[in-house]
Tab-separated table of C-alpha atoms in Angstrom:
chain	number	residue	atom	x	y	z
A	44	UNK	CA	-11.252	4.454	-8.943
A	45	UNK	CA	-10.029	7.873	-10.212
A	46	UNK	CA	-6.936	9.353	-10.188
A	47	UNK	CA	-5.622	13.023	-10.023
A	48	UNK	CA	-3.473	14.026	-12.866
A	49	UNK	CA	-3.064	17.602	-11.974
A	50	UNK	CA	0.348	18.668	-10.278
A	51	UNK	CA	0.335	19.141	-6.496
A	52	UNK	CA	-2.705	17.291	-5.652
A	53	UNK	CA	-3.340	15.927	-2.761
A	54	UNK	CA	-2.466	12.066	-2.497
A	55	UNK	CA	-4.958	9.725	-4.599
A	56	UNK	CA	-7.248	7.740	-2.266
A	57	UNK	CA	-8.852	4.309	-4.093
A	58	UNK	CA	-12.200	3.308	-3.362
A	59	UNK	CA	-11.651	0.091	-1.788
A	60	UNK	CA	-15.498	-0.517	-3.410
A	61	UNK	CA	-14.114	-1.419	-6.336
A	62	UNK	CA	-12.331	-4.568	-4.530
A	63	UNK	CA	-15.190	-5.072	-2.530
A	64	UNK	CA	-14.124	-3.523	0.595
A	65	UNK	CA	-15.671	-0.505	0.780
A	66	UNK	CA	-13.126	1.525	2.890
A	67	UNK	CA	-9.983	3.536	0.793
A	68	UNK	CA	-6.419	3.017	0.235
A	69	UNK	CA	-3.438	3.905	-0.292
A	70	UNK	CA	-0.703	3.242	-2.680
A	71	UNK	CA	2.538	2.869	-1.498
A	72	UNK	CA	5.810	2.747	-4.077
A	73	UNK	CA	9.242	0.914	-1.668
A	74	UNK	CA	12.027	1.785	-3.553
A	75	UNK	CA	14.620	-0.336	-1.783
A	76	UNK	CA	17.629	-1.946	-3.687
A	77	UNK	CA	18.042	-4.784	-0.700
A	78	UNK	CA	15.465	-7.407	-1.391
A	79	UNK	CA	15.451	-8.055	2.278
A	80	UNK	CA	14.965	-4.802	3.158
A	81	UNK	CA	12.128	-4.465	0.440
A	82	UNK	CA	10.559	-7.712	2.256
A	83	UNK	CA	10.901	-6.575	5.295
A	84	UNK	CA	9.115	-3.084	4.764
A	85	UNK	CA	6.156	-4.687	2.841
A	86	UNK	CA	5.465	-7.159	5.563
A	87	UNK	CA	5.274	-4.624	8.218
A	88	UNK	CA	2.818	-2.588	6.680
A	89	UNK	CA	0.734	-5.466	5.734
A	90	UNK	CA	1.107	-6.628	9.498
A	91	UNK	CA	0.583	-2.899	10.572
A	92	UNK	CA	-2.061	-2.123	8.566
A	93	UNK	CA	-3.510	-4.643	6.519
A	94	UNK	CA	-5.235	-3.686	3.717
A	95	UNK	CA	-4.960	-0.382	4.169
A	96	UNK	CA	-2.283	0.031	1.231
A	97	UNK	CA	-1.995	-1.015	-2.032
A	98	UNK	CA	2.144	-1.799	-1.913
A	99	UNK	CA	3.999	-2.113	-4.993
A	100	UNK	CA	7.871	-2.791	-4.936
A	101	UNK	CA	11.119	-1.759	-6.966
A	102	UNK	CA	14.277	-2.768	-6.780
A	103	UNK	CA	15.675	0.347	-8.972
A	104	UNK	CA	14.319	3.602	-8.479
A	105	UNK	CA	14.932	4.241	-11.890
A	106	UNK	CA	12.302	1.477	-12.661
A	107	UNK	CA	9.579	3.187	-10.881
A	108	UNK	CA	10.550	6.905	-12.757
A	109	UNK	CA	10.072	4.954	-16.180
A	110	UNK	CA	6.466	3.123	-14.768
A	111	UNK	CA	5.484	6.910	-14.168
A	112	UNK	CA	6.599	8.151	-17.891
A	113	UNK	CA	5.070	5.403	-19.211
A	114	UNK	CA	1.774	5.634	-17.533
A	115	UNK	CA	1.788	9.336	-18.130
A	116	UNK	CA	0.187	9.938	-14.350
A	117	UNK	CA	1.566	9.858	-10.561
A	118	UNK	CA	1.272	5.878	-10.118
A	119	UNK	CA	1.648	5.891	-6.173
A	120	UNK	CA	0.516	8.327	-3.546
A	121	UNK	CA	3.400	7.403	-0.789
A	122	UNK	CA	6.810	6.788	-1.719
A	123	UNK	CA	9.490	5.221	0.693
A	124	UNK	CA	12.379	5.551	-1.113
A	125	UNK	CA	16.072	4.458	-0.851
A	126	UNK	CA	18.887	7.075	-1.133
A	127	UNK	CA	21.517	5.050	-2.448
A	128	UNK	CA	21.396	2.934	-5.195
A	129	UNK	CA	24.146	1.040	-7.242
A	130	UNK	CA	23.241	3.126	-10.264
A	131	UNK	CA	21.161	6.133	-9.428
A	132	UNK	CA	20.897	8.339	-6.377
A	133	UNK	CA	17.176	8.203	-4.652
A	134	UNK	CA	17.170	12.365	-4.144
A	135	UNK	CA	17.687	12.615	-7.986
A	136	UNK	CA	14.948	10.371	-9.058
A	137	UNK	CA	12.665	11.827	-6.838
A	138	UNK	CA	13.281	15.362	-7.951
A	139	UNK	CA	13.068	14.117	-11.163
A	140	UNK	CA	9.569	13.046	-10.491
A	141	UNK	CA	8.742	16.447	-8.898
A	142	UNK	CA	9.535	18.426	-12.280
A	143	UNK	CA	7.264	16.429	-14.048
A	144	UNK	CA	4.467	15.458	-11.391
A	145	UNK	CA	4.744	18.122	-8.836
A	146	UNK	CA	4.350	17.749	-5.575
A	147	UNK	CA	5.291	14.024	-4.572
A	148	UNK	CA	5.029	12.397	-0.713
A	149	UNK	CA	8.191	10.503	-0.100
A	150	UNK	CA	9.933	9.362	2.691
A	151	UNK	CA	13.280	8.771	2.536
A	152	UNK	CA	15.093	5.253	3.765
A	153	UNK	CA	18.341	3.755	4.284
A	154	UNK	CA	20.203	1.226	5.414
């Protein structure tokens, strides 16, 4: 598995060969404070795309930001980001990620 650390690089594709599948996969973060919505999104991705995605869920957008800061790199290829959280604005979190890591692929979602 290889990760690109430079700002503005294209999404990172992980070789599934390391997992014994031999095909590419993308890493997705689902940032949604509603537990039912997180579960439904994850189930939809699994039903529709099978093992094409490695999905990680976050109840708070700040947790995703903290994980990326601790790792010192972009942890996921695609973010499905809720716009409104109790304590933070999802758009502001994405702006912060863009300042640190450059281009970030994000799809905003809201209920």
